[in-house]
Short mmCIF file of C-alpha atoms in Angstrom, two decimals:
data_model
loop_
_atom_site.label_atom_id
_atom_site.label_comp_id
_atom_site.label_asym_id
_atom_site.label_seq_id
_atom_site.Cartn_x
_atom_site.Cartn_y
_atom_site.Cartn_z
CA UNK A 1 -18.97 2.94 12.24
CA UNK A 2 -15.96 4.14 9.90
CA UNK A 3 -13.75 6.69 11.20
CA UNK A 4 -15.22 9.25 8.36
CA UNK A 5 -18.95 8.43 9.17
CA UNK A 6 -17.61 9.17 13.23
CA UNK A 7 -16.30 12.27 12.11
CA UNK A 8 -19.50 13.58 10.65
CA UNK A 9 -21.33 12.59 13.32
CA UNK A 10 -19.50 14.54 15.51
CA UNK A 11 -19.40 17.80 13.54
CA UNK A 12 -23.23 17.63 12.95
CA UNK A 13 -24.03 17.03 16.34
CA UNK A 14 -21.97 20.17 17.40
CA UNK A 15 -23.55 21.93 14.15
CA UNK A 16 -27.32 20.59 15.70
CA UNK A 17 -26.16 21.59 19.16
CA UNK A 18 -24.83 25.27 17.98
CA UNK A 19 -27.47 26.28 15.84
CA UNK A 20 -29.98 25.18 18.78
CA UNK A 21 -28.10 27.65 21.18
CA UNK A 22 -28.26 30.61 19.08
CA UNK A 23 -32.13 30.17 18.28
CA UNK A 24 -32.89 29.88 22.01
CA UNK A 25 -31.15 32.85 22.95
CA UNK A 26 -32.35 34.65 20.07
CA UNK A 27 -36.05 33.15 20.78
CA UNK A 28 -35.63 34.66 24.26
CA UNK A 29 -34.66 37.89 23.50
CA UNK A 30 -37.82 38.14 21.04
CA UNK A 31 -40.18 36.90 23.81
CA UNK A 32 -39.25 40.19 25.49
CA UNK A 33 -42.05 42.37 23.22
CA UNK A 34 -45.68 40.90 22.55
CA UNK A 35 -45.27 42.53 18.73
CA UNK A 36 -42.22 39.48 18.77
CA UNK A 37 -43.68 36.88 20.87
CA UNK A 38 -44.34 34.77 18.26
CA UNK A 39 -41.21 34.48 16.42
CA UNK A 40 -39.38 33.84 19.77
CA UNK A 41 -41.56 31.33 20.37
CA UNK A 42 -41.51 29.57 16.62
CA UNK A 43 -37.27 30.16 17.00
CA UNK A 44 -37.07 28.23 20.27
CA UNK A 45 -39.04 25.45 18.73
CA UNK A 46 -36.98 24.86 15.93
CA UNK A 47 -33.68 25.06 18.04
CA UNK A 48 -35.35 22.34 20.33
CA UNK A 49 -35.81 20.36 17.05
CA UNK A 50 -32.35 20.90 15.84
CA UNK A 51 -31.13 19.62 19.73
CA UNK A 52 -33.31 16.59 19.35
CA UNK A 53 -32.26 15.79 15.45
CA UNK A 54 -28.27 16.10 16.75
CA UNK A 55 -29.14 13.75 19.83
CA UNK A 56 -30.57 11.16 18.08
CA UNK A 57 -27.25 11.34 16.24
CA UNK A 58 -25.19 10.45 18.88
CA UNK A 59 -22.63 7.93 18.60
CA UNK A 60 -23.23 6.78 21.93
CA UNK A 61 -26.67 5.95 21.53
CA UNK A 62 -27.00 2.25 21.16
CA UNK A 63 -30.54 1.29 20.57
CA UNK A 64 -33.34 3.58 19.82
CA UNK A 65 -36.16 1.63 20.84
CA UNK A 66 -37.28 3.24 24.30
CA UNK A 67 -36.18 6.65 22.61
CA UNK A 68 -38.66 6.18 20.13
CA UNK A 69 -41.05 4.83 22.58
CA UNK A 70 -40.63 8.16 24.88
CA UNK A 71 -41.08 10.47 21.42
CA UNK A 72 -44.22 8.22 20.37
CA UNK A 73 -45.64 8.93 24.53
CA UNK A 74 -44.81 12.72 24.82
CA UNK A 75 -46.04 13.46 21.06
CA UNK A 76 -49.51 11.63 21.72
CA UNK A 77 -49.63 13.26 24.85
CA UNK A 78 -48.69 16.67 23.75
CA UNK A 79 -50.72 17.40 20.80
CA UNK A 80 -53.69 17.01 22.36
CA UNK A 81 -52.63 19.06 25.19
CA UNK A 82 -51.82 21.81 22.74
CA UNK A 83 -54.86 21.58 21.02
CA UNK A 84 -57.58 21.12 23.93
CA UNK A 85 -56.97 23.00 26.41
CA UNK A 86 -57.75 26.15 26.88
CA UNK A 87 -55.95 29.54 27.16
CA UNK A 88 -57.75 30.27 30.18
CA UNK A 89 -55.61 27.09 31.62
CA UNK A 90 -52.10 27.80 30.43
CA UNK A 91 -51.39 28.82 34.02
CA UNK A 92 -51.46 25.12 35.14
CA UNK A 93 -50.53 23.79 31.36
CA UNK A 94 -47.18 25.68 32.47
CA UNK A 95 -46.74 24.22 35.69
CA UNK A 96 -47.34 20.87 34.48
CA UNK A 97 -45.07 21.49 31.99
CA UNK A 98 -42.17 22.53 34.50
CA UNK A 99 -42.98 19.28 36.50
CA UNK A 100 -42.26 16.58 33.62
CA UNK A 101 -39.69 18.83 32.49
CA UNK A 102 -38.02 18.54 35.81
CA UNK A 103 -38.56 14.92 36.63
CA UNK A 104 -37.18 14.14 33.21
CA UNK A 105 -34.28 16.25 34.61
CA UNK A 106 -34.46 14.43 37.98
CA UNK A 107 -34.32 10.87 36.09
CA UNK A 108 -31.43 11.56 34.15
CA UNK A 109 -29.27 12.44 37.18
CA UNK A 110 -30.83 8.96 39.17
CA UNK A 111 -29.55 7.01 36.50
CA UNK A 112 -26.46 8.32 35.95
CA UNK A 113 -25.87 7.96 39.49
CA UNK A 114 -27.44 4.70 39.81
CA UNK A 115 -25.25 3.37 36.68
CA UNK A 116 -22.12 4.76 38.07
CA UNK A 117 -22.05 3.46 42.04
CA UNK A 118 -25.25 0.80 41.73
CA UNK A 119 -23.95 -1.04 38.51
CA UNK A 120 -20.58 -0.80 39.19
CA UNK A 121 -20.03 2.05 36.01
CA UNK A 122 -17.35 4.09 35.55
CA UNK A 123 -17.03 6.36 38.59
CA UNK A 124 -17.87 9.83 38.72
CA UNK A 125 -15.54 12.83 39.63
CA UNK A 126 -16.10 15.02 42.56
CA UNK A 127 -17.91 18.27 40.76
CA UNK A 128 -20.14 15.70 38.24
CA UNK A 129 -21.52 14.02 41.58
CA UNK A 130 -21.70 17.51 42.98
CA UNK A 131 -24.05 18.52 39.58
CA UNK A 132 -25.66 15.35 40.10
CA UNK A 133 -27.03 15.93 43.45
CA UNK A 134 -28.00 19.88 42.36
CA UNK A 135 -30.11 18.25 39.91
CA UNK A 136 -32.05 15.64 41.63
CA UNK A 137 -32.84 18.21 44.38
CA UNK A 138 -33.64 20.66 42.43
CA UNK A 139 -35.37 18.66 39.87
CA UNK A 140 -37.19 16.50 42.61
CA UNK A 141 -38.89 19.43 44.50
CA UNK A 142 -39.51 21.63 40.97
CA UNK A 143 -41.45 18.14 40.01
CA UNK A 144 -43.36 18.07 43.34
CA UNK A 145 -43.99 22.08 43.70
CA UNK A 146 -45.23 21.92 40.38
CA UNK A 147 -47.74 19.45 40.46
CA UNK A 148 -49.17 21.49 44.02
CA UNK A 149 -48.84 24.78 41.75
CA UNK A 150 -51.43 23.02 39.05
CA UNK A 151 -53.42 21.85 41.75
CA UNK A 152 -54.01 24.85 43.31
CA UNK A 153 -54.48 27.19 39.99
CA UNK A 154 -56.82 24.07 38.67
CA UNK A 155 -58.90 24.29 41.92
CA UNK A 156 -58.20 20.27 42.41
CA UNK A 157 -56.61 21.68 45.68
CA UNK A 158 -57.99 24.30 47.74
CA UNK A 159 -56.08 28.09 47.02
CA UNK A 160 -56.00 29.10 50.14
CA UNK A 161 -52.90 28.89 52.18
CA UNK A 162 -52.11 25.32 54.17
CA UNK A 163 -50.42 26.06 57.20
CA UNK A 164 -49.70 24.49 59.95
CA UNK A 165 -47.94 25.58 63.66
CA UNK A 166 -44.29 25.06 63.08
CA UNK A 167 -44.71 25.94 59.66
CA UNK A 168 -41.26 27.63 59.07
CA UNK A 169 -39.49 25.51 61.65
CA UNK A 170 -40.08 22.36 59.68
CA UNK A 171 -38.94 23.97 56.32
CA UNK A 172 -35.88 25.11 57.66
CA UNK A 173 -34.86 22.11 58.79
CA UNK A 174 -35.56 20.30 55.44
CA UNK A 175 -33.69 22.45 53.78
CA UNK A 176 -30.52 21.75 56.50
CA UNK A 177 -30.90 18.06 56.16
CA UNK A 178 -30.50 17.89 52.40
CA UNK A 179 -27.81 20.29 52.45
CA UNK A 180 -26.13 17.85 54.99
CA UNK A 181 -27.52 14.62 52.56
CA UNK A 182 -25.95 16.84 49.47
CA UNK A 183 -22.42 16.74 50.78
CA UNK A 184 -22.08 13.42 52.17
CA UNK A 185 -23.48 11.97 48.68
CA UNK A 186 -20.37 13.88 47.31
CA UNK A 187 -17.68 12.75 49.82
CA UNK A 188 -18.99 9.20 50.26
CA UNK A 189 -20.76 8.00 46.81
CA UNK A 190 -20.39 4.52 47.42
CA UNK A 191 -23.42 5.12 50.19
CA UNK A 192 -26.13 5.09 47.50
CA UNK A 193 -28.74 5.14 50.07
CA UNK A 194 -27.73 8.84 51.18
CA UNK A 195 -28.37 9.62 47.20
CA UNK A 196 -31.89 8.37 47.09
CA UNK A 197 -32.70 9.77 50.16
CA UNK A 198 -32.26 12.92 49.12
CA UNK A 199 -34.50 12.06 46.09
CA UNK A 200 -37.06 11.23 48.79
CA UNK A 201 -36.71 14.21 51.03
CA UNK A 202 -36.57 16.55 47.85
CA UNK A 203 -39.87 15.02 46.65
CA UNK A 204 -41.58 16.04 50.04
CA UNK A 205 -40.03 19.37 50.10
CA UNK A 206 -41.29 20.69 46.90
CA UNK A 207 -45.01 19.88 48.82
CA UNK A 208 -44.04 21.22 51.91
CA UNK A 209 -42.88 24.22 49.69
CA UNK A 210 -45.75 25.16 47.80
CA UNK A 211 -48.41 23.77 49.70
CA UNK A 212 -48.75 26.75 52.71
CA UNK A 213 -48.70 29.61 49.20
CA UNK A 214 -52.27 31.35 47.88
CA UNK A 215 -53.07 30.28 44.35
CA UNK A 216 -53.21 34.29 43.88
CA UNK A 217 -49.14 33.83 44.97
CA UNK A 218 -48.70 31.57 41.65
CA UNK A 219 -47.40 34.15 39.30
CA UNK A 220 -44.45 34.28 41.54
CA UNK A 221 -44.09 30.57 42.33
CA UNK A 222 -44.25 29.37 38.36
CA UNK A 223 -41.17 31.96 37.77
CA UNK A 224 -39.30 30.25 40.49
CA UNK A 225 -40.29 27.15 39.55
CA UNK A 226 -39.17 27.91 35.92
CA UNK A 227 -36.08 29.07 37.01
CA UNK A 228 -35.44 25.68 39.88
CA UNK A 229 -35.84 23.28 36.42
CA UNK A 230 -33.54 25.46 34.61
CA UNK A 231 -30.88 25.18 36.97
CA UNK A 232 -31.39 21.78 37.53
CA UNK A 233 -31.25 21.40 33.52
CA UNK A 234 -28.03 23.01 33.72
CA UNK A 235 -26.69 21.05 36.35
CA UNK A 236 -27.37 18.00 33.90
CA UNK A 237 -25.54 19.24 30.88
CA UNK A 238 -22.44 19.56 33.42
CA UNK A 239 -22.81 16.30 34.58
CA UNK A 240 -22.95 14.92 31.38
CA UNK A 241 -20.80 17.63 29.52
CA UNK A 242 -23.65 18.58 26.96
CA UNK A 243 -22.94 21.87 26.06
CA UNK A 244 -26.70 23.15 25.02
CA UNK A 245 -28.31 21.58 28.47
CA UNK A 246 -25.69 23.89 29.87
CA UNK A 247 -26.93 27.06 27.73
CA UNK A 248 -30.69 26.13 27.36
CA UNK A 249 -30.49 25.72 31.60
CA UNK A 250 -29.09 28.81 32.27
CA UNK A 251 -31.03 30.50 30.39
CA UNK A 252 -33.97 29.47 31.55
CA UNK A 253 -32.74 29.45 34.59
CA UNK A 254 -31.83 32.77 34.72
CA UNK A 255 -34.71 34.39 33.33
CA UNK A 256 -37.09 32.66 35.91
CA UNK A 257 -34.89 34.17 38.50
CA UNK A 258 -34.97 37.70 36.71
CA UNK A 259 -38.83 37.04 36.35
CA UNK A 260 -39.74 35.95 39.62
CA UNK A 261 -37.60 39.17 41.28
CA UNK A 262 -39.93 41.29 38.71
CA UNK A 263 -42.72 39.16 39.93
CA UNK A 264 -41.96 40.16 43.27
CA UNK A 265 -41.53 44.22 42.66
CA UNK A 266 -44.14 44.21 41.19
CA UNK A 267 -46.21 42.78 44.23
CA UNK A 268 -43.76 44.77 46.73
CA UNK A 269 -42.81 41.68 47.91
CA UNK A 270 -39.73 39.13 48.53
CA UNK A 271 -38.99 35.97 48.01
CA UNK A 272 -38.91 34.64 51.35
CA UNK A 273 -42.54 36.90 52.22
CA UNK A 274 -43.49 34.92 49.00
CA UNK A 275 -42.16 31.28 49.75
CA UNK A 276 -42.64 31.91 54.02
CA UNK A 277 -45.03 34.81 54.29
CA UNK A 278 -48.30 32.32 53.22
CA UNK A 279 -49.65 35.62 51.77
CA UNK A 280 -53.35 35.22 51.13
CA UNK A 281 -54.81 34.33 54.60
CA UNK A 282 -57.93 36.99 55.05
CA UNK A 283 -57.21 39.48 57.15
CA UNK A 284 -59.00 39.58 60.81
CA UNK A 285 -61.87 42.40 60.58
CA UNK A 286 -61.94 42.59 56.97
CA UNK A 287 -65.43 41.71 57.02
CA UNK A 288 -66.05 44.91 59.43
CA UNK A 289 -64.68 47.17 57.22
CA UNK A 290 -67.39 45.73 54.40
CA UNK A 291 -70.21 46.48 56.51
CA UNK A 292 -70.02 49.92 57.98
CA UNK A 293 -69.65 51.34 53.63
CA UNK A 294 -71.95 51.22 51.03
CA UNK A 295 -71.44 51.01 46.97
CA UNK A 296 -73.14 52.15 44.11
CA UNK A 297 -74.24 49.75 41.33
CA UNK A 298 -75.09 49.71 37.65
CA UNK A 299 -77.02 47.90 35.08
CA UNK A 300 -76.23 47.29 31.33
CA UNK A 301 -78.43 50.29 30.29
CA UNK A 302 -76.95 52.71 32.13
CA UNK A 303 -73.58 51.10 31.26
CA UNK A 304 -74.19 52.27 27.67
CA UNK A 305 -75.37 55.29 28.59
CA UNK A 306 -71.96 56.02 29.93
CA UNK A 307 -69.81 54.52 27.12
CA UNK A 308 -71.90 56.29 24.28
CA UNK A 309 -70.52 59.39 26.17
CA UNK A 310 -67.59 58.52 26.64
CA UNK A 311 -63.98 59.63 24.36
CA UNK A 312 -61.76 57.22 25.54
CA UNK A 313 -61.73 53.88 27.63
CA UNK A 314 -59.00 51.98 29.45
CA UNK A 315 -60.05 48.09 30.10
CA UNK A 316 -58.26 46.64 33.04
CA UNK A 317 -58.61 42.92 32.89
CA UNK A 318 -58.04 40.52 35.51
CA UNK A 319 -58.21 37.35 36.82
CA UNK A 320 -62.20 37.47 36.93
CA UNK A 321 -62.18 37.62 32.99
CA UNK A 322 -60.21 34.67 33.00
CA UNK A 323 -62.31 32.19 35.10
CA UNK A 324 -65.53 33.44 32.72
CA UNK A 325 -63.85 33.34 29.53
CA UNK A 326 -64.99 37.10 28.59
CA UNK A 327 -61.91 37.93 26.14
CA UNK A 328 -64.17 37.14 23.36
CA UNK A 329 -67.00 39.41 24.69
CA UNK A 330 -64.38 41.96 25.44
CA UNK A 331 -62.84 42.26 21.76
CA UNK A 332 -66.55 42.39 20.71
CA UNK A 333 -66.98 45.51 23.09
CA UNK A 334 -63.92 47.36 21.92
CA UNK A 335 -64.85 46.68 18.20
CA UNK A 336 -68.01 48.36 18.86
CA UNK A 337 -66.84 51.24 20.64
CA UNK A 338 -64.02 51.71 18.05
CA UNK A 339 -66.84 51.66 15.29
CA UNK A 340 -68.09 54.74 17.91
CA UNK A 341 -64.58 56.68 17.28
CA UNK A 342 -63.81 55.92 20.96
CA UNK A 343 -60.02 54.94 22.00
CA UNK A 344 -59.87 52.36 23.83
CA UNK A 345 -56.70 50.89 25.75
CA UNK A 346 -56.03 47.90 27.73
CA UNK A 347 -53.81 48.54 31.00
CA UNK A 348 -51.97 45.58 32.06
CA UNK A 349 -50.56 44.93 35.40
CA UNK A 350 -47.25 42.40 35.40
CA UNK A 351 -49.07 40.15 38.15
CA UNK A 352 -52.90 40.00 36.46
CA UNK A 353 -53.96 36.44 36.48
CA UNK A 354 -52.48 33.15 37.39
CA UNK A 355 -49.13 33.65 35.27
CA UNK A 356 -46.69 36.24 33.81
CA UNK A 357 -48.28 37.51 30.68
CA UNK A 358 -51.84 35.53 31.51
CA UNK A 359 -54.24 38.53 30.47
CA UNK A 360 -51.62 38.97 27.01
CA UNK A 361 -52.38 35.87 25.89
CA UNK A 362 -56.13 36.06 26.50
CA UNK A 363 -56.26 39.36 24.90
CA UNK A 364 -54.09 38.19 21.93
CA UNK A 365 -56.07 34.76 21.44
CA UNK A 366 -59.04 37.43 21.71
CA UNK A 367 -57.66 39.20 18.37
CA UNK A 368 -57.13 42.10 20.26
CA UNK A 369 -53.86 43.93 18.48
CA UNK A 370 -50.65 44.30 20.46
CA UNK A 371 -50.46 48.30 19.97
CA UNK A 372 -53.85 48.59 22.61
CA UNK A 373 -51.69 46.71 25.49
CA UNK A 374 -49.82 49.08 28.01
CA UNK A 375 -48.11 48.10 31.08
CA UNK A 376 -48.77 49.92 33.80
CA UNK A 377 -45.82 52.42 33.87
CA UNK A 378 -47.25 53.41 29.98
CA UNK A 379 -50.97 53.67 31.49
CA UNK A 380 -50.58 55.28 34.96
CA UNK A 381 -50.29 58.65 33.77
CA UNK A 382 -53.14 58.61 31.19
CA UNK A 383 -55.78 57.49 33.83
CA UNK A 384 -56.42 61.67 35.01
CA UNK A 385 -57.55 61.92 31.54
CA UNK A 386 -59.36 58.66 31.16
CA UNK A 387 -63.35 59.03 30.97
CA UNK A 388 -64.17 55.67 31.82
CA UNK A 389 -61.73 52.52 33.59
CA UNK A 390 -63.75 49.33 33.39
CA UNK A 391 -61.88 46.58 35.58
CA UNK A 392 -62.66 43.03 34.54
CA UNK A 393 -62.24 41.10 37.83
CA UNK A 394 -59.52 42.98 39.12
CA UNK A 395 -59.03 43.46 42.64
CA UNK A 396 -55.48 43.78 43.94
CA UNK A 397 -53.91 45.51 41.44
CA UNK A 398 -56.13 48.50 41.64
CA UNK A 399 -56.70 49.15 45.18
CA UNK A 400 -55.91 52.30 46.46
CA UNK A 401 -55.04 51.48 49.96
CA UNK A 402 -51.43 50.49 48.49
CA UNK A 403 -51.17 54.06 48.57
CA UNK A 404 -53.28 55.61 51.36
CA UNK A 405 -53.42 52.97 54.20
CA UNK A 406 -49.84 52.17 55.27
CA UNK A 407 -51.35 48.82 58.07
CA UNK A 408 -52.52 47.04 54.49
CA UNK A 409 -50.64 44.18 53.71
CA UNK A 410 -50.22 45.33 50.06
CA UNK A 411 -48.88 48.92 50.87
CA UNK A 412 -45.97 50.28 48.52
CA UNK A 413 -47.28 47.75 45.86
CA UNK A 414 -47.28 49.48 42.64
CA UNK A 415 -50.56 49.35 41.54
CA UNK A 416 -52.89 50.36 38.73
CA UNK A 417 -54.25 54.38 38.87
CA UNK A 418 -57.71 54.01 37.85
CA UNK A 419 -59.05 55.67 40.75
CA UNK A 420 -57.89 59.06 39.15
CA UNK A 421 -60.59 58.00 35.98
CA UNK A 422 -63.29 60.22 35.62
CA UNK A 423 -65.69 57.03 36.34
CA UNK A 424 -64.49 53.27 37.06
CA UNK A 425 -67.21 50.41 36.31
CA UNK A 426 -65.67 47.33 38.54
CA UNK A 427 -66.98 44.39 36.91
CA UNK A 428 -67.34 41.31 39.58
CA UNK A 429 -69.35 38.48 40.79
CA UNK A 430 -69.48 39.64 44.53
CA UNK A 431 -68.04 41.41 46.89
CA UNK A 432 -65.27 38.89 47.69
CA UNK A 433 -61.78 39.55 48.81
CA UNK A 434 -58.56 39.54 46.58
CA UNK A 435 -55.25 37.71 47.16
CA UNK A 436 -54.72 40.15 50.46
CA UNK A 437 -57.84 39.48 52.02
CA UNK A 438 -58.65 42.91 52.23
CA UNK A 439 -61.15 45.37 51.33
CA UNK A 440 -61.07 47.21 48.32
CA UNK A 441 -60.78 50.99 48.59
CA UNK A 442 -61.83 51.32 45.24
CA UNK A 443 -65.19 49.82 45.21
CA UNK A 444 -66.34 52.71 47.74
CA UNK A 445 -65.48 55.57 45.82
CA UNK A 446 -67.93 58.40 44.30
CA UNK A 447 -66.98 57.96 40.79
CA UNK A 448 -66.82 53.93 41.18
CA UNK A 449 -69.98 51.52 40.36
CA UNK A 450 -70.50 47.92 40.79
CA UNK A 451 -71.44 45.81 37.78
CA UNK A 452 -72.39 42.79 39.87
CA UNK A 453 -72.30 39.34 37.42
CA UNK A 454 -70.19 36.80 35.11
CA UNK A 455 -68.29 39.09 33.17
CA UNK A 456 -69.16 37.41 30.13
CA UNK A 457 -72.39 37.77 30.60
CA UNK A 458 -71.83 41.42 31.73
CA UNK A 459 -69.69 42.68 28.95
CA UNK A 460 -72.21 41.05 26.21
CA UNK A 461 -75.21 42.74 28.05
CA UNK A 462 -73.10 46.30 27.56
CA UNK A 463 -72.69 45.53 23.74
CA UNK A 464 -76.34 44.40 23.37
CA UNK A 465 -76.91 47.97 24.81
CA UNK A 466 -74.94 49.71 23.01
CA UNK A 467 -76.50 48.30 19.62
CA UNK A 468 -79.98 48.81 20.31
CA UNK A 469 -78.61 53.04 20.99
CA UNK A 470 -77.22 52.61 17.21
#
């Protein structure tokens, strides 16, 4: 390569790297409103595009045949992925995503390492082998956890927590054991069996991890998953001195972290009750409390009956409108009762579903507009004047006894108001617990009725209703 071609290598692959900096950070900012969602989203695409162009650029890079190979692999795997599966599965399309993103991170620092003390390479300096070794652990257990994470929010694994006596104990002691494996891979290098030992041990922990955690706990866990991988990115670009691993890391990184703490206020939780606590074990004599109270129930007629009286409605979906796909009936349901001049608003509460933002992106892949999605701080203080709350599989997130019973395991969790509507329709299959294992105050109410059924099926039965009252 002539000195001049060398030169403009160089300069475009900083230009490539530069431009993709500025789009992620400016694709991150825009993820922070729905209204810009998808701007951010299209802006952090093209800056991973302009990364990849300016890599392949690289006057390093010798021969491109496995690099082709690994674009050829992840685009026919990708697409598809895109395409075909659903939006009611993006919870475990995430995680699955954070796994290969985080063993690609893992591999990376294995062969750098492996190059440098198992091929005799040139050796590495004190803080890259330190970087190294933050990687692979990191990397290793976000690759691990993640995979349980999909399992669990898939169902291929049971949801419930796995504990076992000793639980803690055992975690603890991982965690002291590849601090200890960590340092000596710094000091002593040449010992390459230390290194991939602490591959090993960082594989099992990211099991051990996210194993004994409730599927309903996943909101929490994919943040600090996200945030684990970014690090570990980050750690990578340091060990290699790549400038936009080290930006697009952090900032992932750091946004997890930011996440997951929201995660966790928003549950009135902490990390370690989150990562330790095995939250979502039923709670002994929950089933006592269900017998000695009764609830009132509804059909679809009276249903309409209700809403053709009704001003204005706040929808509270959940979880439950997820697992039947309802969205679609829902947006039907709110057309109609716009066509009625009622107002109807959907109240959104930051841990709904199986992933930050889960009942957005239902709702928007629904059609439903942006403007009729309020968080819960916007929402809370229109409830009093609400005439009808329908909750769509909701449990949790609207149970009183966060405020009334101080023994609950969810009290001083901020939670939904729609007790304070004038009536509340809870749309569910059963009676079944939420992520507490708890009853739910709510259901027992006077102005609360039971809508037992597939919410699908439900919601379509109220807009049937509703049409033959036309």
């Amino acid at each position: 390569m002539s000195p001049a071609m060398a030169v403009f290598n160089t300069l475009f692959l900083h230009g490539a790297y530069l431009l993709a900096s500025v789009t992620f950070i400016l694709g991150l900012r825009d993820l922070g409103s729905p209204r810009t969602a998808r701007r951010g989203m299209f802006l952090a695409e093209f800056g991973m595009f302009a990364a990849i162009i300016g890599t392949l650029l690289h006057q390093e890079i010798i021969t491109y045949e496995w690099i082709f190979v690994g674009l050829a692999i992840g685009t026919v795997i990708g697409i598809p992925m895109g395409f075909w599966i659903p939006m009611t599965a993006v919870p475990q399309r995430t995680a699955l995503s954070h796994a290969f993103g985080a063993l690609a991170v893992s591999l990376v620092g294995v062969a750098t390492f492996y190059q440098a003390y198992g091929m005799g390479g040139h050796p590495l300096s004190g803080f890259e082998r330190f970087a190294i070794g933050f990687e692979v652990l990191l990397g290793s257990l976000t690759f691990t956890g993640s995979l349980i994470a999909a399992g669990k929010l898939q169902g291929t694994l049971p949801g419930h927590p796995i504990t076992y006596r000793g639980q803690n104990i055992v975690t603890v002691t991982l965690i002291a054991v590849m601090a200890a494996m960590w340092i000596w891979m710094v000091v002593s290098p040449e010992q390459t069996s230390t290194f991939f030992g602490l591959v090993g041990l960082a594989l099992v922990f990211g099991i051990a991890l996210v194993l004994p955690i409730g599927a309903a706990d996943m909101p929490v866990v994919i943040a600090i998953l996200n945030s684990y991988g970014g690090l570990a990115a980050a750690a990578t670009g340091f060990a290699l001195s790549n400038n936009v691993l080290i930006i697009a890391g952090a900032l992932d990184g750091g946004s997890g972290f930011l996440l997951s703490i929201l995660m966790c206020r928003a549950m009135n939780r902490s990390w370690g009750n989150v990562l330790f606590g095995a939250f979502g074990k039923v709670v002994a004599g929950a089933e006592k409390v269900q017998v000695e109270k009764t609830v009132k129930s509804m059909e679809a007629e009276e249903v309409a009956m209700l809403l053709d009286l009704a001003e204005n409605v706040v929808i509270v979906p959940g979880y439950g409108m997820a697992v039947s796909q309802a969205q679609y009936a829902v947006k039907e349901l709110t057309d109609l009762l716009e066509k009625r001049q009622v107002d109807v608003k959907f109240a959104i509460h930051p841990v709904a579903g199986r992933m930050p933002g889960h009942m957005n992106v239902l709702l928007a892949e629904a059609g439903i507009e942006y403007d009729k999605l309020y968080d819960m701080d916007q929402i809370n203080s229109q409830f009093p004047r609400t005439d009808v709350a329908i909750v769509i599989g909701a449990n949790d997130v609207v149970n009183p006894a966060a405020y009334d019973d101080p023994s609950s395991p969810i009290y001083g969790m901020p939670i939904l108001d729609v007790h304070l509507a004038r009536s509340v329709l809870v749309l569910k299959r059963s009676m079944a617990h939420g992520f507490a294992g708890i009853e739910n105050e709510l259901f027992y109410r006077q102005n609360t009725s039971m809508v037992f059924g597939d919410a699908k099926k439900t919601v379509s039965g109220f807009v049937t209703q509703l049409k033959e009252m036309e």
